[in-house]
Amino acid sequence: MVAACGTVPSRDASTPLTFVVVRHAEKATDDPDDPSLSPAGRTRASALAARLRDAPLVAAYATEFRRTQQTAQPVADAHRLQLTAYYARGPAGEIAARWKQAHRSGTVLVVGHSNTVPDLVAALCGCATDAMDETEYDRMSIVRFDADGRARLEVQRYGAPAGP
């Protein structure tokens, strides 16, 4: 799926600004409040790192929860970046505006939750997005900004197919 979306100030045309937004990988049942990743989740986190191996990653964000941090950490490690935490329940519009202001070019990884990713993607691109099912772990939303600041959303899949 590809959609034309909103705009932001002009960008560096040589390395456009791209946000890659995913939900955390599959979670274990070890802690009801803050579970870690399951073996399938660790495999998916590795698949994400492999998928983004050649991306010009400039930042990696994950919420304060273990499952999002464990999903993003292999990517951050591969790019020698420090993982930055953001508040999961913060206002999506404010968070997206802060990220768009902080990053002018390169690729930014964002790892969130099924109930936050759609709002973050919509705030980043200025477009409508589909809700995310609790069993959907393989959606990768890619928001690319052209040199004129126009955003375009593309939805892809990564890792093993997810589902019930």
Coordinates of N, CA and C in Angstrom, one line a residue:
M1 N 0.8 -1.2 0.0 CA 0.0 0.0 0.0 C 0.9 1.2 0.0
V2 N 0.6 2.2 -0.9 CA 1.3 3.4 -0.9 C 0.3 4.6 -0.9
A3 N 0.5 5.6 -0.1 CA -0.4 6.7 0.0 C 0.4 8.0 0.0
A4 N -0.1 9.0 -0.7 CA 0.5 10.4 -0.5 C 0.0 11.0 0.7
C5 N 0.8 11.7 1.4 CA 0.4 12.2 2.7 C 0.7 13.7 2.9
G6 N 0.9 14.2 4.1 CA 1.2 15.6 4.4 C 2.6 16.0 4.0
T7 N 3.0 17.2 4.5 CA 4.2 17.8 4.2 C 4.9 18.3 5.5
V8 N 6.3 18.5 5.3 CA 7.1 19.1 6.4 C 8.1 20.0 5.7
P9 N 8.9 20.8 6.4 CA 9.9 21.6 5.8 C 10.8 20.9 4.9
S10 N 11.5 21.6 3.9 CA 12.4 21.0 3.0 C 13.4 20.1 3.6
R11 N 13.8 19.0 2.9 CA 14.7 18.0 3.4 C 16.0 18.0 2.6
D12 N 17.0 17.2 3.1 CA 18.2 17.0 2.3 C 17.9 16.0 1.2
A13 N 18.0 16.4 0.0 CA 17.6 15.5 -1.1 C 18.5 14.3 -1.3
S14 N 19.8 14.4 -0.8 CA 20.7 13.3 -1.0 C 20.4 12.1 -0.1
T15 N 19.9 12.4 1.1 CA 19.5 11.3 2.0 C 18.1 11.7 2.5
P16 N 17.0 11.3 1.9 CA 15.7 11.7 2.4 C 15.4 11.2 3.8
L17 N 14.5 11.9 4.4 CA 14.1 11.4 5.8 C 13.1 10.3 5.6
T18 N 13.3 9.2 6.3 CA 12.4 8.1 6.3 C 12.2 7.6 7.7
F19 N 11.0 7.3 8.1 CA 10.6 6.7 9.3 C 10.2 5.3 9.1
V20 N 10.7 4.3 9.8 CA 10.3 2.9 9.7 C 9.6 2.7 11.0
V21 N 8.3 2.4 11.0 CA 7.6 2.2 12.3 C 7.0 0.8 12.3
V22 N 7.4 0.1 13.4 CA 6.9 -1.3 13.6 C 6.3 -1.4 15.0
R23 N 5.5 -2.4 15.1 CA 5.1 -2.9 16.5 C 6.2 -3.8 17.0
H24 N 6.3 -3.8 18.3 CA 7.2 -4.8 19.0 C 7.0 -6.2 18.4
A25 N 8.0 -7.0 18.5 CA 7.9 -8.4 18.1 C 7.1 -9.2 19.1
E26 N 6.9 -10.5 18.8 CA 6.0 -11.3 19.7 C 6.6 -11.3 21.1
K27 N 5.6 -11.3 22.1 CA 6.0 -11.2 23.5 C 5.8 -12.5 24.2
A28 N 6.6 -12.7 25.2 CA 6.5 -13.9 26.1 C 5.4 -13.7 27.1
T29 N 5.2 -14.7 27.9 CA 4.2 -14.6 29.0 C 4.9 -14.5 30.4
D30 N 6.2 -14.1 30.4 CA 7.0 -14.1 31.6 C 6.6 -13.0 32.7
D31 N 6.0 -11.9 32.2 CA 5.6 -10.8 33.1 C 4.4 -10.1 32.5
P32 N 3.3 -10.2 33.2 CA 2.1 -9.6 32.6 C 2.1 -8.1 32.4
D33 N 3.0 -7.4 33.2 CA 3.1 -5.9 33.1 C 4.1 -5.5 32.1
D34 N 5.2 -6.2 32.0 CA 6.3 -5.8 31.1 C 7.0 -7.0 30.5
P35 N 6.3 -7.8 29.6 CA 6.9 -9.0 29.1 C 8.1 -8.7 28.2
S36 N 9.0 -9.7 28.2 CA 10.1 -9.7 27.3 C 9.7 -10.3 26.0
L37 N 10.6 -10.5 25.0 CA 10.2 -11.1 23.8 C 10.3 -12.7 23.9
S38 N 9.4 -13.3 23.2 CA 9.4 -14.8 23.1 C 10.5 -15.2 22.1
P39 N 10.8 -16.5 22.0 CA 11.7 -16.9 21.0 C 11.4 -16.5 19.6
A40 N 10.1 -16.5 19.2 CA 9.6 -16.0 17.9 C 9.9 -14.5 17.8
G41 N 9.7 -13.8 18.9 CA 9.9 -12.4 18.9 C 11.4 -12.0 18.7
R42 N 12.3 -12.8 19.4 CA 13.7 -12.6 19.2 C 14.1 -12.9 17.7
T43 N 13.5 -13.9 17.1 CA 13.8 -14.2 15.7 C 13.3 -13.0 14.9
R44 N 12.1 -12.5 15.2 CA 11.6 -11.3 14.4 C 12.5 -10.1 14.6
A45 N 13.0 -9.8 15.8 CA 13.9 -8.7 16.0 C 15.1 -8.8 15.2
S46 N 15.7 -10.1 15.1 CA 16.8 -10.3 14.2 C 16.5 -10.1 12.8
A47 N 15.3 -10.5 12.4 CA 14.9 -10.2 11.0 C 14.7 -8.7 10.7
L48 N 14.3 -8.0 11.7 CA 14.2 -6.5 11.5 C 15.6 -5.9 11.3
A49 N 16.6 -6.4 12.1 CA 17.9 -5.9 12.0 C 18.5 -6.2 10.6
A50 N 18.2 -7.5 10.2 CA 18.7 -7.8 8.8 C 18.1 -7.0 7.7
R51 N 16.8 -6.7 7.9 CA 16.1 -6.0 6.9 C 16.6 -4.5 6.8
L52 N 17.0 -4.0 7.9 CA 17.5 -2.6 8.0 C 19.0 -2.5 8.0
R53 N 19.7 -3.6 7.7 CA 21.2 -3.6 7.7 C 21.8 -2.5 6.9
D54 N 21.3 -2.2 5.7 CA 21.9 -1.3 4.8 C 21.2 0.1 4.8
A55 N 20.3 0.3 5.7 CA 19.6 1.6 5.8 C 20.5 2.6 6.4
P56 N 20.4 3.9 6.0 CA 21.2 4.9 6.7 C 20.6 5.3 8.0
L57 N 20.6 4.4 8.9 CA 19.9 4.7 10.2 C 20.6 5.8 11.0
V58 N 19.9 6.7 11.5 CA 20.4 7.8 12.3 C 19.9 7.9 13.7
A59 N 18.8 7.1 14.0 CA 18.2 7.1 15.3 C 17.3 5.9 15.4
A60 N 17.1 5.4 16.7 CA 16.2 4.3 17.0 C 15.5 4.7 18.2
Y61 N 14.2 4.6 18.2 CA 13.3 4.9 19.3 C 12.4 3.7 19.7
A62 N 12.2 3.5 21.0 CA 11.4 2.5 21.5 C 10.7 3.0 22.7
T63 N 9.5 2.5 23.0 CA 8.9 2.9 24.3 C 9.7 2.4 25.5
E64 N 9.2 2.7 26.6 CA 9.9 2.3 27.9 C 9.8 0.9 28.3
F65 N 9.0 0.1 27.5 CA 8.8 -1.3 27.8 C 9.8 -2.3 27.2
R66 N 10.1 -3.4 27.9 CA 11.1 -4.3 27.5 C 10.9 -4.8 26.1
R67 N 9.7 -5.2 25.8 CA 9.4 -5.8 24.5 C 9.8 -4.9 23.3
T68 N 9.5 -3.6 23.4 CA 9.9 -2.7 22.3 C 11.4 -2.5 22.3
Q69 N 12.0 -2.3 23.5 CA 13.4 -2.1 23.5 C 14.2 -3.4 23.0
Q70 N 13.7 -4.6 23.3 CA 14.3 -5.8 22.8 C 14.1 -5.9 21.3
T71 N 13.1 -5.4 20.8 CA 12.8 -5.4 19.3 C 13.8 -4.5 18.6
A72 N 14.0 -3.3 19.1 CA 14.8 -2.3 18.5 C 16.3 -2.5 18.7
Q73 N 16.7 -3.1 19.9 CA 18.1 -3.1 20.2 C 19.0 -3.8 19.2
P74 N 18.6 -4.9 18.6 CA 19.5 -5.5 17.6 C 19.8 -4.5 16.4
V75 N 18.8 -3.7 16.0 CA 19.0 -2.7 14.9 C 19.9 -1.6 15.4
A76 N 19.7 -1.1 16.6 CA 20.5 0.0 17.1 C 22.0 -0.5 17.3
D77 N 22.1 -1.7 17.8 CA 23.5 -2.3 17.9 C 24.2 -2.4 16.6
A78 N 23.5 -2.9 15.6 CA 24.1 -3.1 14.2 C 24.5 -1.8 13.6
H79 N 23.9 -0.7 14.0 CA 24.2 0.6 13.5 C 25.0 1.5 14.5
R80 N 25.4 0.8 15.6 CA 26.2 1.5 16.7 C 25.5 2.8 17.1
L81 N 24.2 2.7 17.4 CA 23.4 3.8 17.8 C 22.9 3.5 19.2
Q82 N 22.7 4.5 20.0 CA 22.1 4.4 21.3 C 20.6 4.4 21.1
L83 N 19.9 3.5 21.7 CA 18.4 3.4 21.7 C 17.8 4.5 22.6
T84 N 16.9 5.2 22.1 CA 16.2 6.3 22.8 C 14.8 5.9 23.2
A85 N 14.5 6.0 24.4 CA 13.1 5.7 24.9 C 12.2 6.9 24.7
Y86 N 10.9 6.6 24.4 CA 9.9 7.6 24.4 C 8.7 7.1 25.1
Y87 N 7.9 7.9 25.6 CA 6.7 7.6 26.5 C 5.6 7.0 25.6
A88 N 5.2 5.8 25.8 CA 4.2 5.1 25.0 C 2.9 5.8 24.9
R89 N 2.5 6.4 26.0 CA 1.2 7.0 26.0 C 1.2 8.5 25.7
G90 N 2.3 9.0 25.2 CA 2.4 10.4 24.9 C 1.6 10.7 23.7
P91 N 1.2 12.0 23.5 CA 0.4 12.4 22.3 C 1.2 12.2 21.0
A92 N 0.6 11.4 20.2 CA 1.3 11.0 18.9 C 1.7 12.2 18.1
G93 N 0.8 13.2 18.0 CA 1.1 14.4 17.2 C 2.3 15.1 17.7
E94 N 2.5 15.2 19.0 CA 3.6 15.9 19.6 C 4.9 15.1 19.4
I95 N 4.8 13.8 19.6 CA 6.0 13.0 19.5 C 6.4 13.0 18.0
A96 N 5.5 12.9 17.1 CA 5.9 12.9 15.6 C 6.5 14.2 15.3
A97 N 5.9 15.3 15.7 CA 6.5 16.7 15.4 C 7.9 16.8 16.0
R98 N 8.1 16.3 17.2 CA 9.5 16.4 17.8 C 10.5 15.6 16.9
W99 N 10.1 14.4 16.5 CA 11.0 13.6 15.7 C 11.3 14.2 14.3
K100 N 10.2 14.8 13.7 CA 10.4 15.4 12.4 C 11.3 16.6 12.5
Q101 N 11.2 17.3 13.6 CA 12.1 18.5 13.8 C 13.5 18.1 14.1
A102 N 13.7 17.0 14.9 CA 15.0 16.5 15.3 C 15.8 15.9 14.1
H103 N 15.1 15.3 13.1 CA 15.8 14.6 12.1 C 15.5 15.2 10.7
R104 N 16.5 15.6 10.0 CA 16.3 16.2 8.7 C 16.6 15.3 7.6
S105 N 17.3 14.2 7.8 CA 17.6 13.2 6.8 C 17.9 11.9 7.4
G106 N 18.1 10.8 6.6 CA 18.4 9.5 7.1 C 17.1 8.7 7.5
T107 N 17.4 7.5 8.1 CA 16.3 6.6 8.5 C 16.2 6.6 10.0
V108 N 15.0 6.6 10.5 CA 14.7 6.6 11.9 C 13.8 5.4 12.2
L109 N 14.2 4.5 13.0 CA 13.4 3.4 13.5 C 12.6 3.8 14.7
V110 N 11.3 3.4 14.6 CA 10.4 3.6 15.8 C 9.7 2.3 16.1
V111 N 9.8 1.9 17.3 CA 9.1 0.6 17.7 C 8.1 1.0 18.8
G112 N 6.8 0.6 18.5 CA 5.7 0.9 19.4 C 4.8 -0.3 19.7
H113 N 3.6 0.0 19.9 CA 2.6 -1.0 20.3 C 1.4 -1.0 19.3
S114 N 0.6 -2.1 19.3 CA -0.5 -2.2 18.4 C -1.5 -1.1 18.6
N115 N -1.6 -0.5 19.8 CA -2.5 0.6 20.0 C -1.9 1.9 19.9
T116 N -0.6 2.0 19.5 CA 0.0 3.3 19.3 C 0.6 3.5 17.9
V117 N 1.0 2.4 17.3 CA 1.7 2.6 16.0 C 0.8 3.2 14.9
P118 N -0.5 2.9 14.8 CA -1.3 3.6 13.8 C -1.4 5.1 14.0
D119 N -1.5 5.5 15.2 CA -1.6 7.0 15.5 C -0.3 7.7 15.2
L120 N 0.8 7.0 15.5 CA 2.2 7.6 15.3 C 2.4 7.7 13.8
V121 N 2.0 6.6 13.0 CA 2.2 6.7 11.6 C 1.3 7.8 11.0
A122 N 0.1 7.9 11.4 CA -0.8 8.9 10.9 C -0.3 10.3 11.2
A123 N 0.3 10.5 12.4 CA 0.9 11.8 12.7 C 2.1 12.1 11.9
L124 N 2.9 11.1 11.6 CA 4.1 11.3 10.8 C 3.8 11.7 9.4
C125 N 2.9 11.0 8.8 CA 2.6 11.2 7.4 C 1.4 12.1 7.1
G126 N 0.6 12.4 8.1 CA -0.5 13.3 7.8 C -1.6 12.6 7.0
C127 N -1.7 11.3 7.2 CA -2.7 10.5 6.4 C -3.4 9.5 7.3
A128 N -4.4 8.9 6.8 CA -5.1 7.8 7.5 C -4.4 6.5 7.5
T129 N -4.4 5.7 8.5 CA -3.8 4.4 8.6 C -4.8 3.4 9.1
D130 N -4.6 2.2 8.8 CA -5.4 1.1 9.4 C -5.1 0.8 10.8
A131 N -6.1 0.4 11.5 CA -5.9 -0.1 12.9 C -5.0 -1.3 12.9
M132 N -4.4 -1.7 14.0 CA -3.5 -2.8 14.0 C -4.1 -3.9 15.0
D133 N -4.2 -5.1 14.5 CA -4.8 -6.2 15.3 C -3.7 -6.6 16.3
E134 N -4.2 -7.2 17.4 CA -3.3 -7.6 18.5 C -2.4 -8.8 18.0
T135 N -2.7 -9.5 17.0 CA -1.9 -10.6 16.5 C -1.0 -10.2 15.3
E136 N -1.0 -8.9 15.0 CA -0.2 -8.4 13.8 C 1.2 -7.9 14.3
Y137 N 2.2 -8.7 14.0 CA 3.6 -8.3 14.4 C 4.5 -8.0 13.2
D138 N 4.0 -8.3 12.0 CA 4.9 -8.2 10.8 C 4.7 -6.9 9.9
R139 N 3.8 -6.0 10.4 CA 3.6 -4.8 9.6 C 4.8 -3.8 9.8
M140 N 5.3 -3.3 8.7 CA 6.3 -2.3 8.6 C 5.8 -1.1 7.9
S141 N 5.5 0.0 8.6 CA 5.0 1.2 7.9 C 6.2 2.1 7.7
I142 N 6.4 2.5 6.4 CA 7.5 3.3 6.0 C 7.0 4.7 5.5
V143 N 7.4 5.7 6.2 CA 7.0 7.1 5.8 C 8.2 7.8 5.3
R144 N 8.2 8.1 4.0 CA 9.3 8.8 3.3 C 8.9 10.2 3.0
F145 N 9.8 11.1 3.2 CA 9.6 12.5 2.9 C 10.5 12.9 1.7
D146 N 10.0 13.5 0.7 CA 10.8 13.9 -0.5 C 11.4 15.2 -0.2
A147 N 12.2 15.8 -1.1 CA 13.0 17.0 -0.9 C 12.1 18.2 -0.6
D148 N 10.9 18.1 -1.1 CA 9.9 19.2 -0.8 C 9.1 19.0 0.5
G149 N 9.4 18.0 1.2 CA 8.8 17.7 2.5 C 7.5 17.0 2.4
R150 N 7.1 16.5 1.2 CA 5.9 15.7 1.1 C 6.1 14.3 1.6
A151 N 5.2 13.8 2.3 CA 5.3 12.4 2.9 C 4.5 11.4 2.1
R152 N 5.1 10.2 2.0 CA 4.4 9.1 1.3 C 4.5 7.9 2.2
L153 N 3.4 7.2 2.4 CA 3.4 6.0 3.3 C 3.4 4.8 2.4
E154 N 4.2 3.8 2.8 CA 4.2 2.5 2.2 C 4.2 1.5 3.3
V155 N 3.3 0.5 3.2 CA 3.2 -0.6 4.2 C 3.8 -1.9 3.6
Q156 N 4.7 -2.4 4.3 CA 5.3 -3.7 3.9 C 5.2 -4.7 5.0
R157 N 5.7 -5.9 4.8 CA 5.7 -6.9 5.8 C 7.2 -7.4 6.0
Y158 N 7.5 -7.8 7.2 CA 8.9 -8.3 7.4 C 8.9 -9.6 8.3
G159 N 9.9 -10.4 8.2 CA 10.0 -11.6 9.1 C 8.9 -12.6 8.7
A160 N 8.7 -13.6 9.5 CA 7.7 -14.6 9.3 C 6.3 -14.0 9.3
P161 N 5.4 -14.5 8.4 CA 4.0 -14.0 8.5 C 3.5 -14.1 9.9
A162 N 2.8 -13.1 10.3 CA 2.2 -13.1 11.7 C 0.7 -13.4 11.5
G163 N 0.1 -13.9 12.6 CA -1.3 -14.2 12.6 C -1.7 -15.1 13.7
P164 N -3.0 -15.4 13.8 CA -3.4 -16.3 14.9 C -2.9 -17.7 14.7

